[in-house]
Short mmCIF file of C-alpha atoms and ligand atoms in Angstrom, two decimals:
data_model
loop_
_atom_site.label_atom_id
_atom_site.label_comp_id
_atom_site.label_asym_id
_atom_site.label_seq_id
_atom_site.Cartn_x
_atom_site.Cartn_y
_atom_site.Cartn_z
CA MET A 20 -31.40 37.88 -18.66
CA VAL A 21 -29.64 38.93 -15.46
CA ASP A 22 -28.75 42.55 -14.76
CA VAL A 23 -25.45 42.60 -12.90
CA HIS A 24 -24.75 45.63 -10.72
CA ASP A 25 -21.38 46.39 -9.22
CA SER A 26 -22.78 49.64 -7.83
CA ILE A 27 -25.07 49.66 -4.78
CA ALA A 28 -26.82 52.80 -6.08
CA SER A 29 -27.69 51.19 -9.42
CA PHE A 30 -28.92 47.96 -7.78
CA ARG A 31 -31.02 49.92 -5.29
CA SER A 32 -32.57 52.09 -8.00
CA ALA A 33 -33.45 49.03 -10.13
CA LEU A 34 -35.25 47.51 -7.12
CA ASP A 35 -36.94 50.82 -6.27
CA ASP A 36 -38.37 50.73 -9.80
CA GLU A 37 -39.69 47.20 -9.26
CA ARG A 38 -41.28 48.15 -5.93
CA ARG A 39 -42.87 51.27 -7.43
CA ARG A 40 -44.63 48.90 -9.82
CA GLY A 41 -45.95 47.05 -6.79
CA ARG A 42 -43.69 44.00 -7.19
CA THR A 43 -42.49 41.97 -4.22
CA VAL A 44 -38.76 41.26 -3.92
CA GLY A 45 -37.21 37.98 -2.74
CA PHE A 46 -33.47 38.07 -1.93
CA VAL A 47 -30.77 35.38 -1.84
CA PRO A 48 -27.41 36.48 -0.37
CA THR A 49 -24.44 34.31 -1.42
CA MET A 50 -20.66 34.29 -1.61
CA GLY A 51 -20.79 32.83 -5.14
CA TYR A 52 -19.30 29.63 -6.56
CA LEU A 53 -22.90 28.54 -6.76
CA HIS A 54 -24.18 24.97 -6.61
CA ASP A 55 -27.59 23.31 -6.46
CA GLY A 56 -28.01 24.37 -2.80
CA HIS A 57 -27.81 28.06 -3.73
CA ALA A 58 -29.93 27.37 -6.82
CA SER A 59 -32.71 25.91 -4.66
CA LEU A 60 -32.88 29.16 -2.67
CA MET A 61 -33.12 31.10 -5.93
CA SER A 62 -35.93 28.88 -7.21
CA ALA A 63 -37.83 29.43 -3.96
CA ALA A 64 -37.30 33.21 -4.20
CA ALA A 65 -38.50 33.23 -7.83
CA ALA A 66 -41.54 31.09 -7.01
CA GLU A 67 -42.68 33.12 -3.99
CA ASN A 68 -41.97 36.70 -5.13
CA ASP A 69 -42.54 38.82 -8.24
CA VAL A 70 -38.83 39.55 -8.50
CA ALA A 71 -35.93 37.34 -7.36
CA VAL A 72 -32.57 39.01 -6.71
CA ALA A 73 -29.24 37.77 -5.38
CA SER A 74 -25.92 39.08 -4.15
CA ILE A 75 -22.54 37.54 -4.86
CA PHE A 76 -20.00 38.95 -2.41
CA VAL A 77 -17.17 37.21 -0.58
CA ASN A 78 -17.40 39.21 2.63
CA PRO A 79 -13.95 39.79 4.18
CA LEU A 80 -15.52 40.71 7.54
CA GLN A 81 -16.57 37.14 8.21
CA PHE A 82 -13.15 35.57 7.56
CA ALA A 83 -10.40 35.49 10.21
CA ALA A 84 -6.82 36.30 9.12
CA ASN A 85 -5.85 32.62 8.95
CA GLU A 86 -8.92 31.57 6.91
CA ASP A 87 -9.52 31.06 3.19
CA LEU A 88 -10.56 34.55 2.03
CA SER A 89 -7.87 34.79 -0.66
CA THR A 90 -8.41 31.26 -1.97
CA TYR A 91 -12.23 31.16 -1.72
CA PRO A 92 -13.38 29.68 -5.08
CA ARG A 93 -14.94 32.07 -7.61
CA ASP A 94 -16.56 31.68 -11.05
CA LEU A 95 -18.77 34.67 -11.86
CA ASP A 96 -19.77 33.65 -15.40
CA ARG A 97 -20.98 30.27 -14.24
CA ASP A 98 -22.73 31.86 -11.25
CA LEU A 99 -24.63 34.28 -13.48
CA ALA A 100 -25.75 31.44 -15.76
CA ILE A 101 -27.16 29.64 -12.69
CA CYS A 102 -28.89 32.84 -11.52
CA ALA A 103 -30.49 33.30 -14.95
CA ASP A 104 -31.56 29.66 -15.08
CA ARG A 105 -33.31 29.97 -11.68
CA GLY A 106 -35.19 33.17 -12.54
CA VAL A 107 -32.99 35.73 -10.75
CA SER A 108 -33.26 39.05 -12.59
CA HIS A 109 -30.81 41.31 -10.70
CA VAL A 110 -27.49 40.42 -9.07
CA LEU A 111 -25.43 42.70 -6.84
CA ASN A 112 -21.74 41.87 -7.31
CA PRO A 113 -19.90 44.67 -5.53
CA THR A 114 -16.17 45.10 -4.89
CA VAL A 115 -14.95 45.17 -1.30
CA GLU A 116 -14.31 48.91 -1.79
CA GLU A 117 -17.93 49.44 -2.91
CA MET A 118 -19.28 47.63 0.17
CA TYR A 119 -16.77 49.03 2.67
CA PRO A 120 -15.52 52.35 1.27
CA GLY A 121 -12.80 53.86 3.42
CA GLY A 122 -11.65 50.54 4.88
CA PRO A 123 -12.77 48.85 8.07
CA VAL A 124 -16.32 49.60 9.23
CA LEU A 125 -16.79 51.36 12.57
CA THR A 126 -20.35 50.09 12.91
CA THR A 127 -20.90 46.38 13.37
CA VAL A 128 -23.85 44.19 14.33
CA THR A 129 -23.34 41.51 16.96
CA VAL A 130 -25.86 38.91 18.02
CA ASP A 131 -25.25 37.64 21.54
CA ARG A 132 -25.64 34.18 23.09
CA ILE A 133 -26.68 32.09 20.07
CA THR A 134 -23.34 32.97 18.43
CA ARG A 135 -21.15 31.76 21.30
CA ASN A 136 -21.04 28.04 20.62
CA PHE A 137 -20.42 25.81 17.60
CA GLU A 138 -19.35 27.92 14.60
CA GLY A 139 -18.88 30.93 16.89
CA ALA A 140 -16.51 28.98 19.16
CA SER A 141 -14.36 27.85 16.23
CA ARG A 142 -14.58 31.21 14.43
CA PRO A 143 -14.89 33.97 17.08
CA GLU A 144 -15.42 36.96 14.73
CA HIS A 145 -17.39 35.11 12.07
CA PHE A 146 -20.96 35.90 13.11
CA ALA A 147 -20.31 39.61 13.70
CA GLY A 148 -19.07 39.69 10.09
CA VAL A 149 -22.13 37.77 8.87
CA ALA A 150 -24.60 39.84 10.93
CA THR A 151 -23.04 43.10 9.76
CA VAL A 152 -23.05 42.23 6.05
CA VAL A 153 -26.56 40.73 6.17
CA THR A 154 -27.92 43.83 7.93
CA LYS A 155 -26.18 46.01 5.34
CA LEU A 156 -27.57 43.89 2.48
CA PHE A 157 -31.09 44.03 3.96
CA SER A 158 -30.72 47.82 4.09
CA ILE A 159 -29.55 47.94 0.45
CA VAL A 160 -32.10 45.47 -0.95
CA GLY A 161 -35.18 46.04 1.23
CA PRO A 162 -36.52 42.55 0.47
CA GLY A 163 -39.92 41.31 1.64
CA ARG A 164 -38.44 37.82 1.96
CA ALA A 165 -34.85 36.61 2.24
CA TYR A 166 -33.78 33.01 1.68
CA PHE A 167 -31.12 31.18 3.70
CA GLY A 168 -30.10 27.51 3.72
CA GLU A 169 -30.62 25.25 6.72
CA LYS A 170 -27.15 23.97 5.76
CA ASP A 171 -25.74 26.82 7.87
CA PHE A 172 -28.24 26.26 10.64
CA GLN A 173 -26.65 28.54 13.23
CA GLN A 174 -26.37 31.31 10.63
CA LEU A 175 -30.08 30.93 9.85
CA ALA A 176 -30.88 31.25 13.57
CA VAL A 177 -28.64 34.32 13.86
CA VAL A 178 -30.20 36.06 10.86
CA THR A 179 -33.74 35.23 12.02
CA ARG A 180 -32.93 36.68 15.42
CA LEU A 181 -31.26 39.83 14.14
CA ALA A 182 -34.18 40.62 11.81
CA SER A 183 -36.56 40.20 14.74
CA ASP A 184 -34.42 42.12 17.27
CA LEU A 185 -33.83 45.05 14.89
CA SER A 186 -37.43 45.05 13.53
CA ILE A 187 -36.20 44.67 9.96
CA PRO A 188 -39.34 44.17 7.85
CA VAL A 189 -38.17 40.99 6.14
CA GLN A 190 -39.42 37.43 6.40
CA VAL A 191 -36.41 35.15 6.80
CA VAL A 192 -37.15 31.88 5.00
CA GLY A 193 -35.12 28.73 5.81
CA CYS A 194 -34.69 26.23 2.95
CA PRO A 195 -33.81 22.51 3.18
CA ILE A 196 -30.24 21.25 2.74
CA VAL A 197 -29.42 20.06 -0.79
CA ARG A 198 -27.10 17.03 -0.76
CA GLU A 199 -24.87 15.09 -3.14
CA ALA A 200 -26.08 11.58 -4.02
CA ASP A 201 -23.96 10.08 -1.20
CA GLY A 202 -25.45 12.44 1.40
CA LEU A 203 -22.67 15.03 1.63
CA ALA A 204 -24.23 18.49 2.06
CA MET A 205 -23.34 20.64 -0.96
CA SER A 206 -20.86 23.38 -0.11
CA SER A 207 -18.60 25.70 -2.09
CA ARG A 208 -15.79 24.45 0.15
CA ASN A 209 -16.19 20.78 -0.92
CA VAL A 210 -13.76 21.54 -3.80
CA TYR A 211 -10.97 21.78 -1.20
CA LEU A 212 -11.31 18.05 -0.39
CA ASP A 213 -8.86 15.59 -1.93
CA GLU A 214 -10.19 12.28 -3.23
CA ALA A 215 -9.82 10.37 0.05
CA GLN A 216 -11.30 13.20 2.12
CA ARG A 217 -14.22 13.51 -0.32
CA ALA A 218 -14.86 9.77 0.06
CA ALA A 219 -14.81 10.14 3.86
CA ALA A 220 -16.93 13.31 4.08
CA PRO A 221 -20.40 11.64 3.93
CA VAL A 222 -19.62 10.34 7.44
CA LEU A 223 -21.18 13.55 8.77
CA HIS A 224 -24.55 12.77 7.23
CA GLU A 225 -24.22 9.10 8.25
CA ALA A 226 -23.55 10.18 11.85
CA LEU A 227 -26.62 12.44 11.81
CA ARG A 228 -28.82 9.70 10.41
CA ALA A 229 -27.56 7.16 12.95
CA ALA A 230 -28.27 9.67 15.72
CA ALA A 231 -31.77 10.35 14.34
CA THR A 232 -32.42 6.60 14.33
CA ALA A 233 -31.23 6.34 17.94
CA ALA A 234 -33.51 9.24 18.87
CA THR A 235 -36.43 7.54 17.16
CA SER A 236 -35.86 4.40 19.18
CA GLY A 237 -36.07 6.42 22.39
CA ALA A 238 -32.37 6.84 23.33
CA PRO A 239 -31.65 9.74 25.72
CA ALA A 240 -30.00 12.90 24.36
CA THR A 241 -26.53 12.01 25.74
CA ASP A 242 -26.62 8.66 23.90
CA VAL A 243 -27.85 10.32 20.71
CA ARG A 244 -24.90 12.70 20.91
CA GLN A 245 -22.50 9.82 21.58
CA VAL A 246 -23.73 8.00 18.46
CA MET A 247 -22.57 10.98 16.38
CA ILE A 248 -19.21 11.16 18.17
CA ASP A 249 -18.54 7.43 17.76
CA ARG A 250 -19.47 7.41 14.09
CA VAL A 251 -17.16 10.32 13.24
CA ASP A 252 -14.36 8.87 15.43
CA SER A 253 -14.55 5.66 13.37
CA GLU A 254 -13.52 7.61 10.25
CA ALA A 255 -9.74 8.09 10.29
CA LEU A 256 -9.78 11.15 8.00
CA ALA A 257 -12.36 13.04 10.08
CA GLU A 258 -11.52 14.99 13.20
CA LEU A 259 -14.65 15.96 15.15
CA ASP A 260 -15.11 19.61 16.07
CA TYR A 261 -18.54 19.36 17.73
CA ALA A 262 -21.61 17.11 17.83
CA GLU A 263 -24.62 18.26 19.83
CA VAL A 264 -28.39 18.05 20.23
CA VAL A 265 -29.76 21.59 20.56
CA ASP A 266 -32.95 23.56 20.79
CA ALA A 267 -33.46 24.83 17.22
CA THR A 268 -34.19 28.42 18.29
CA THR A 269 -31.89 29.07 21.26
CA LEU A 270 -29.19 26.64 20.07
CA GLU A 271 -28.73 25.59 23.71
CA PRO A 272 -27.76 21.93 24.18
CA VAL A 273 -30.68 19.89 25.53
CA ASP A 274 -30.75 17.28 28.29
CA ASP A 275 -34.01 15.71 27.13
CA LEU A 276 -35.39 15.17 23.67
CA GLY A 277 -38.40 17.32 22.83
CA PRO A 278 -40.07 19.21 20.01
CA GLY A 279 -38.11 21.65 17.81
CA GLN A 280 -34.61 20.23 18.26
CA ARG A 281 -31.68 19.86 15.89
CA LEU A 282 -28.60 17.66 15.61
CA LEU A 283 -25.52 19.79 14.81
CA ILE A 284 -22.17 18.41 13.71
CA ALA A 285 -18.84 19.71 12.33
CA ALA A 286 -15.52 18.05 11.59
CA HIS A 287 -12.18 18.73 9.96
CA PHE A 288 -11.09 16.76 6.92
CA GLY A 289 -7.47 17.85 6.64
CA ARG A 290 -7.61 21.65 6.59
CA THR A 291 -11.23 21.78 5.43
CA ARG A 292 -13.96 22.16 8.05
CA LEU A 293 -17.39 20.83 7.06
CA LEU A 294 -20.68 21.18 8.90
CA ASP A 295 -24.03 19.51 8.69
CA ASN A 296 -27.27 19.19 10.67
CA LEU A 297 -30.55 17.34 10.80
CA ALA A 298 -33.91 17.81 12.54
CA VAL A 299 -34.50 15.48 15.48
CA PRO A 300 -37.30 13.33 14.04
CA VAL A 301 -40.77 14.05 15.35
CA ARG A 302 -41.33 10.38 16.18
CA ALA A 303 -38.37 10.60 18.59
CA VAL A 304 -40.16 13.41 20.35
CA ASP A 305 -43.34 11.35 20.50
CA SER A 306 -41.60 8.23 21.83
CA SER A 307 -39.77 10.13 24.59
CA ALA A 308 -43.03 11.87 25.52
CA ASP A 309 -44.69 8.43 25.76
CA ARG A 310 -42.13 7.30 28.31
CA SER A 311 -42.54 10.29 30.63
P1 AMP B 4 -22.63 30.79 0.94
O1 AMP B 4 -22.43 31.17 -0.49
O2 AMP B 4 -21.85 29.59 1.36
O3 AMP B 4 -22.51 31.96 1.87
O4 AMP B 4 -24.16 30.32 1.04
C1 AMP B 4 -25.20 31.17 0.63
C2 AMP B 4 -26.50 30.58 1.08
O5 AMP B 4 -26.68 29.30 0.48
C3 AMP B 4 -26.59 30.38 2.60
O6 AMP B 4 -27.89 30.76 3.05
C4 AMP B 4 -26.34 28.91 2.74
O7 AMP B 4 -26.92 28.35 3.91
C5 AMP B 4 -27.03 28.37 1.49
N1 AMP B 4 -26.53 27.03 1.16
C6 AMP B 4 -25.24 26.66 1.04
N2 AMP B 4 -25.15 25.34 0.81
C7 AMP B 4 -26.42 24.86 0.80
C8 AMP B 4 -27.01 23.56 0.63
N3 AMP B 4 -26.26 22.48 0.42
N4 AMP B 4 -28.35 23.45 0.67
C9 AMP B 4 -29.12 24.55 0.91
N5 AMP B 4 -28.64 25.79 1.08
C10 AMP B 4 -27.31 25.95 1.03
#
Protein backbone atom coordinates (compact mmCIF):
# COMPACT_ATOMS: atom_id res chain seq x y z
CA MET A 1 0.00 0.00 0.00
CA VAL A 2 1.34 3.42 -0.99
CA ASP A 3 0.17 6.60 0.71
CA VAL A 4 0.06 9.34 -1.91
CA HIS A 5 0.37 12.91 -0.66
CA ASP A 6 -0.31 15.94 -2.80
CA SER A 7 0.29 18.16 0.22
CA ILE A 8 3.81 18.84 1.51
CA ALA A 9 2.46 19.24 5.07
CA SER A 10 0.79 15.82 5.05
CA PHE A 11 3.87 14.09 3.57
CA ARG A 12 6.13 15.78 6.10
CA SER A 13 3.92 14.83 9.03
CA ALA A 14 3.75 11.18 7.89
CA LEU A 15 7.56 11.08 7.80
CA ASP A 16 7.85 12.89 11.14
CA ASP A 17 5.74 10.05 12.58
CA GLU A 18 8.08 7.45 11.10
CA ARG A 19 11.15 9.23 12.48
CA ARG A 20 9.58 9.58 15.92
CA ARG A 21 9.36 5.79 15.92
CA GLY A 22 13.09 5.72 15.25
CA ARG A 23 12.81 4.63 11.60
CA THR A 24 15.36 5.65 8.99
CA VAL A 25 14.08 7.20 5.75
CA GLY A 26 15.47 6.54 2.26
CA PHE A 27 14.31 8.90 -0.50
CA VAL A 28 14.07 8.55 -4.30
CA PRO A 29 13.25 11.77 -6.19
CA THR A 30 11.79 11.22 -9.69
CA MET A 31 9.85 12.94 -12.43
CA GLY A 32 7.62 9.88 -12.87
CA TYR A 33 6.93 7.70 -15.92
CA LEU A 34 8.89 5.12 -14.00
CA HIS A 35 10.91 2.28 -15.49
CA ASP A 36 13.26 -0.38 -14.14
CA GLY A 37 16.00 2.24 -13.59
CA HIS A 38 13.83 4.18 -11.13
CA ALA A 39 12.61 0.88 -9.65
CA SER A 40 16.20 -0.16 -8.88
CA LEU A 41 16.68 3.02 -6.83
CA MET A 42 13.48 2.24 -4.93
CA SER A 43 14.60 -1.32 -4.21
CA ALA A 44 17.91 0.00 -2.87
CA ALA A 45 16.09 2.56 -0.69
CA ALA A 46 13.75 -0.13 0.67
CA ALA A 47 16.63 -2.54 1.35
CA GLU A 48 18.86 -0.02 3.15
CA ASN A 49 16.30 1.97 5.18
CA ASP A 50 13.31 1.24 7.42
CA VAL A 51 11.06 3.38 5.24
CA ALA A 52 11.40 4.05 1.49
CA VAL A 53 9.71 7.15 0.08
CA ALA A 54 9.65 8.78 -3.35
CA SER A 55 8.57 11.96 -5.05
CA ILE A 56 6.96 12.22 -8.46
CA PHE A 57 7.20 15.80 -9.68
CA VAL A 58 7.94 17.14 -13.15
CA ASN A 59 9.89 20.20 -12.05
CA PRO A 60 9.28 23.18 -14.37
CA LEU A 61 12.38 24.97 -13.04
CA GLN A 62 14.72 22.54 -14.76
CA PHE A 63 13.14 22.83 -18.23
CA ALA A 64 13.98 25.68 -20.63
CA ALA A 65 11.12 27.32 -22.55
CA ASN A 66 11.86 25.32 -25.71
CA GLU A 67 12.06 21.95 -23.91
CA ASP A 68 9.56 19.14 -23.35
CA LEU A 69 7.86 20.20 -20.09
CA SER A 70 4.33 20.11 -21.55
CA THR A 71 4.83 16.80 -23.36
CA TYR A 72 6.88 15.01 -20.67
CA PRO A 73 5.28 11.51 -20.39
CA ARG A 74 3.13 10.81 -17.33
CA ASP A 75 1.29 7.75 -15.97
CA LEU A 76 0.60 8.12 -12.24
CA ASP A 77 -1.38 4.89 -11.75
CA ARG A 78 1.36 2.80 -13.29
CA ASP A 79 4.00 4.72 -11.32
CA LEU A 80 2.23 4.04 -8.02
CA ALA A 81 1.98 0.32 -8.82
CA ILE A 82 5.77 0.26 -9.39
CA CYS A 83 6.36 2.17 -6.13
CA ALA A 84 4.21 -0.34 -4.22
CA ASP A 85 5.94 -3.28 -5.87
CA ARG A 86 9.37 -1.95 -4.82
CA GLY A 87 8.43 -1.31 -1.19
CA VAL A 88 7.88 2.46 -1.30
CA SER A 89 5.33 3.40 1.37
CA HIS A 90 4.85 7.16 0.85
CA VAL A 91 4.89 9.18 -2.38
CA LEU A 92 4.87 12.97 -2.63
CA ASN A 93 3.04 13.97 -5.83
CA PRO A 94 2.56 17.72 -5.51
CA THR A 95 1.14 20.19 -8.02
CA VAL A 96 3.41 22.95 -9.32
CA GLU A 97 1.35 25.39 -7.22
CA GLU A 98 1.98 23.29 -4.08
CA MET A 99 5.75 23.27 -4.70
CA TYR A 100 6.05 26.87 -5.91
CA PRO A 101 3.12 28.80 -4.41
CA GLY A 102 3.00 32.36 -5.66
CA GLY A 103 4.83 31.64 -8.92
CA PRO A 104 8.53 31.88 -9.64
CA VAL A 105 10.87 31.30 -6.70
CA LEU A 106 13.13 34.16 -5.60
CA THR A 107 15.57 31.79 -3.90
CA THR A 108 17.54 29.39 -6.05
CA VAL A 109 20.51 27.10 -5.49
CA THR A 110 23.35 27.16 -8.01
CA VAL A 111 26.35 24.86 -8.06
CA ASP A 112 29.34 26.41 -9.80
CA ARG A 113 32.03 24.89 -12.04
CA ILE A 114 30.87 21.27 -12.30
CA THR A 115 27.64 22.51 -13.94
CA ARG A 116 29.34 24.49 -16.72
CA ASN A 117 30.10 21.74 -19.20
CA PHE A 118 28.19 18.84 -20.76
CA GLU A 119 24.51 18.97 -19.75
CA GLY A 120 25.03 22.49 -18.36
CA ALA A 121 26.43 23.72 -21.69
CA SER A 122 23.47 22.34 -23.64
CA ARG A 123 20.91 23.34 -21.00
CA PRO A 124 22.17 26.52 -19.25
CA GLU A 125 19.46 26.81 -16.56
CA HIS A 126 18.94 23.09 -16.02
CA PHE A 127 21.18 22.46 -13.02
CA ALA A 128 19.99 25.51 -11.07
CA GLY A 129 16.49 24.05 -11.46
CA VAL A 130 17.67 20.61 -10.36
CA ALA A 131 19.74 21.93 -7.44
CA THR A 132 16.87 24.12 -6.24
CA VAL A 133 14.22 21.38 -6.33
CA VAL A 134 16.54 18.76 -4.80
CA THR A 135 17.46 21.12 -1.95
CA LYS A 136 13.77 21.86 -1.42
CA LEU A 137 12.91 18.14 -1.47
CA PHE A 138 15.72 17.36 1.01
CA SER A 139 14.26 20.07 3.26
CA ILE A 140 10.76 18.59 2.96
CA VAL A 141 11.75 14.92 3.34
CA GLY A 142 14.75 15.06 5.69
CA PRO A 143 16.05 11.70 4.41
CA GLY A 144 19.06 9.92 5.92
CA ARG A 145 19.88 8.58 2.46
CA ALA A 146 18.84 9.73 -1.02
CA TYR A 147 19.19 7.60 -4.14
CA PHE A 148 20.21 8.91 -7.57
CA GLY A 149 21.08 7.06 -10.78
CA GLU A 150 24.54 7.11 -12.31
CA LYS A 151 22.60 7.42 -15.58
CA ASP A 152 22.57 11.19 -14.96
CA PHE A 153 26.18 11.22 -13.86
CA GLN A 154 26.67 14.99 -13.83
CA GLN A 155 23.44 15.39 -11.84
CA LEU A 156 24.72 12.86 -9.29
CA ALA A 157 27.97 14.85 -8.97
CA VAL A 158 26.02 18.10 -8.58
CA VAL A 159 23.72 16.70 -5.89
CA THR A 160 26.64 15.11 -4.01
CA ARG A 161 28.45 18.44 -4.06
CA LEU A 162 25.48 20.54 -3.00
CA ALA A 163 24.72 18.24 -0.04
CA SER A 164 28.35 18.53 1.04
CA ASP A 165 28.66 22.30 0.45
CA LEU A 166 25.40 23.08 2.29
CA SER A 167 26.03 20.52 5.09
CA ILE A 168 22.72 18.78 4.39
CA PRO A 169 22.71 15.68 6.62
CA VAL A 170 21.94 13.20 3.85
CA GLN A 171 24.04 10.44 2.33
CA VAL A 172 23.76 10.69 -1.45
CA VAL A 173 23.86 7.16 -2.87
CA GLY A 174 24.69 6.60 -6.57
CA CYS A 175 23.11 3.53 -8.20
CA PRO A 176 24.23 1.70 -11.37
CA ILE A 177 22.64 2.38 -14.77
CA VAL A 178 19.86 -0.05 -15.71
CA ARG A 179 19.88 -0.85 -19.44
CA GLU A 180 17.62 -2.40 -22.06
CA ALA A 181 18.77 -5.77 -23.43
CA ASP A 182 20.57 -4.04 -26.34
CA GLY A 183 22.49 -1.74 -24.00
CA LEU A 184 20.41 1.44 -24.32
CA ALA A 185 20.23 3.15 -20.91
CA MET A 186 16.62 3.20 -19.73
CA SER A 187 15.11 6.69 -19.81
CA SER A 188 11.61 8.13 -19.64
CA ARG A 189 12.52 10.02 -22.83
CA ASN A 190 13.19 6.83 -24.86
CA VAL A 191 9.46 6.83 -25.75
CA TYR A 192 10.12 9.87 -27.96
CA LEU A 193 12.29 7.78 -30.33
CA ASP A 194 10.78 6.49 -33.57
CA GLU A 195 11.58 2.94 -34.66
CA ALA A 196 14.72 3.81 -36.63
CA GLN A 197 16.05 6.12 -33.91
CA ARG A 198 15.38 3.46 -31.26
CA ALA A 199 17.35 0.96 -33.35
CA ALA A 200 20.23 3.45 -33.63
CA ALA A 201 20.26 4.57 -29.98
CA PRO A 202 22.41 1.71 -28.56
CA VAL A 203 25.32 3.31 -30.45
CA LEU A 204 25.95 5.40 -27.32
CA HIS A 205 26.61 2.34 -25.19
CA GLU A 206 28.61 0.73 -28.02
CA ALA A 207 30.78 3.86 -28.25
CA LEU A 208 31.38 3.79 -24.48
CA ARG A 209 32.31 0.12 -24.54
CA ALA A 210 34.67 0.59 -27.49
CA ALA A 211 36.31 3.48 -25.64
CA ALA A 212 36.62 1.39 -22.46
CA THR A 213 38.29 -1.35 -24.50
CA ALA A 214 40.71 1.18 -26.01
CA ALA A 215 41.48 2.47 -22.52
CA THR A 216 42.12 -1.06 -21.31
CA SER A 217 44.60 -1.62 -24.10
CA GLY A 218 46.54 1.46 -23.00
CA ALA A 219 45.38 4.10 -25.53
CA PRO A 220 45.90 7.72 -24.42
CA ALA A 221 42.86 9.77 -23.32
CA THR A 222 42.64 11.71 -26.62
CA ASP A 223 42.44 8.43 -28.58
CA VAL A 224 39.86 7.03 -26.16
CA ARG A 225 37.75 10.13 -26.73
CA GLN A 226 38.20 9.84 -30.50
CA VAL A 227 36.95 6.24 -30.43
CA MET A 228 33.64 7.51 -29.01
CA ILE A 229 33.41 10.33 -31.57
CA ASP A 230 34.12 8.01 -34.51
CA ARG A 231 31.63 5.39 -33.38
CA VAL A 232 28.79 7.90 -33.00
CA ASP A 233 29.74 9.62 -36.29
CA SER A 234 29.36 6.26 -38.05
CA GLU A 235 25.66 6.19 -37.09
CA ALA A 236 23.71 8.38 -39.53
CA LEU A 237 20.78 9.00 -37.15
CA ALA A 238 22.99 10.16 -34.27
CA GLU A 239 24.38 13.66 -33.96
CA LEU A 240 27.07 13.89 -31.29
CA ASP A 241 26.70 16.56 -28.62
CA TYR A 242 29.75 15.68 -26.50
CA ALA A 243 32.12 12.79 -25.77
CA GLU A 244 34.73 13.22 -23.06
CA VAL A 245 36.92 11.47 -20.51
CA VAL A 246 36.55 13.27 -17.17
CA ASP A 247 37.53 13.11 -13.55
CA ALA A 248 34.45 11.59 -11.87
CA THR A 249 34.35 14.17 -9.05
CA THR A 250 35.40 17.46 -10.68
CA LEU A 251 34.04 16.52 -14.13
CA GLU A 252 37.12 18.20 -15.63
CA PRO A 253 38.37 16.59 -18.87
CA VAL A 254 41.59 14.63 -18.28
CA ASP A 255 44.78 14.53 -20.33
CA ASP A 256 45.98 11.24 -18.87
CA LEU A 257 44.05 8.19 -17.77
CA GLY A 258 44.04 7.60 -14.03
CA PRO A 259 41.88 6.36 -11.18
CA GLY A 260 38.31 7.59 -10.69
CA GLN A 261 37.51 8.67 -14.25
CA ARG A 262 34.35 8.48 -16.33
CA LEU A 263 33.47 8.41 -20.02
CA LEU A 264 30.58 10.82 -20.73
CA ILE A 265 28.61 10.93 -23.97
CA ALA A 266 25.45 12.59 -25.34
CA ALA A 267 23.88 12.73 -28.79
CA HIS A 268 20.73 13.85 -30.55
CA PHE A 269 18.50 11.33 -32.28
CA GLY A 270 16.16 13.65 -34.16
CA ARG A 271 14.80 16.00 -31.49
CA THR A 272 15.55 13.63 -28.62
CA ARG A 273 18.81 14.07 -26.71
CA LEU A 274 20.13 10.95 -24.98
CA LEU A 275 23.04 10.64 -22.57
CA ASP A 276 25.08 7.79 -21.22
CA ASN A 277 28.32 7.15 -19.34
CA LEU A 278 30.66 4.42 -18.20
CA ALA A 279 33.48 4.10 -15.65
CA VAL A 280 36.96 4.03 -17.17
CA PRO A 281 37.93 0.43 -16.39
CA VAL A 282 40.36 -0.05 -13.53
CA ARG A 283 42.64 -2.20 -15.70
CA ALA A 284 43.07 0.80 -18.02
CA VAL A 285 44.31 2.76 -15.06
CA ASP A 286 46.69 -0.04 -14.14
CA SER A 287 48.07 -0.42 -17.67
CA SER A 288 48.72 3.32 -18.09
CA ALA A 289 50.38 3.39 -14.66
CA ASP A 290 52.61 0.50 -15.79
CA ARG A 291 53.85 2.52 -18.74
CA SER A 292 54.81 5.60 -16.73
P1 LIG B 1 14.10 11.21 -13.67
O1 LIG B 1 12.72 10.72 -13.38
O2 LIG B 1 14.50 11.07 -15.10
O3 LIG B 1 14.36 12.58 -13.09
O4 LIG B 1 15.08 10.22 -12.89
C1 LIG B 1 14.93 10.02 -11.51
C2 LIG B 1 16.13 9.26 -11.00
O5 LIG B 1 16.20 8.00 -11.67
C3 LIG B 1 17.46 9.98 -11.27
O6 LIG B 1 18.30 9.85 -10.13
C4 LIG B 1 17.99 9.23 -12.46
O7 LIG B 1 19.40 9.27 -12.56
C5 LIG B 1 17.52 7.82 -12.16
N1 LIG B 1 17.51 7.00 -13.38
C6 LIG B 1 16.93 7.33 -14.56
N2 LIG B 1 17.18 6.39 -15.48
C7 LIG B 1 17.95 5.45 -14.87
C8 LIG B 1 18.56 4.22 -15.30
N3 LIG B 1 18.44 3.77 -16.55
N4 LIG B 1 19.28 3.51 -14.40
C9 LIG B 1 19.44 3.98 -13.13
N5 LIG B 1 18.89 5.12 -12.67
C10 LIG B 1 18.16 5.85 -13.52
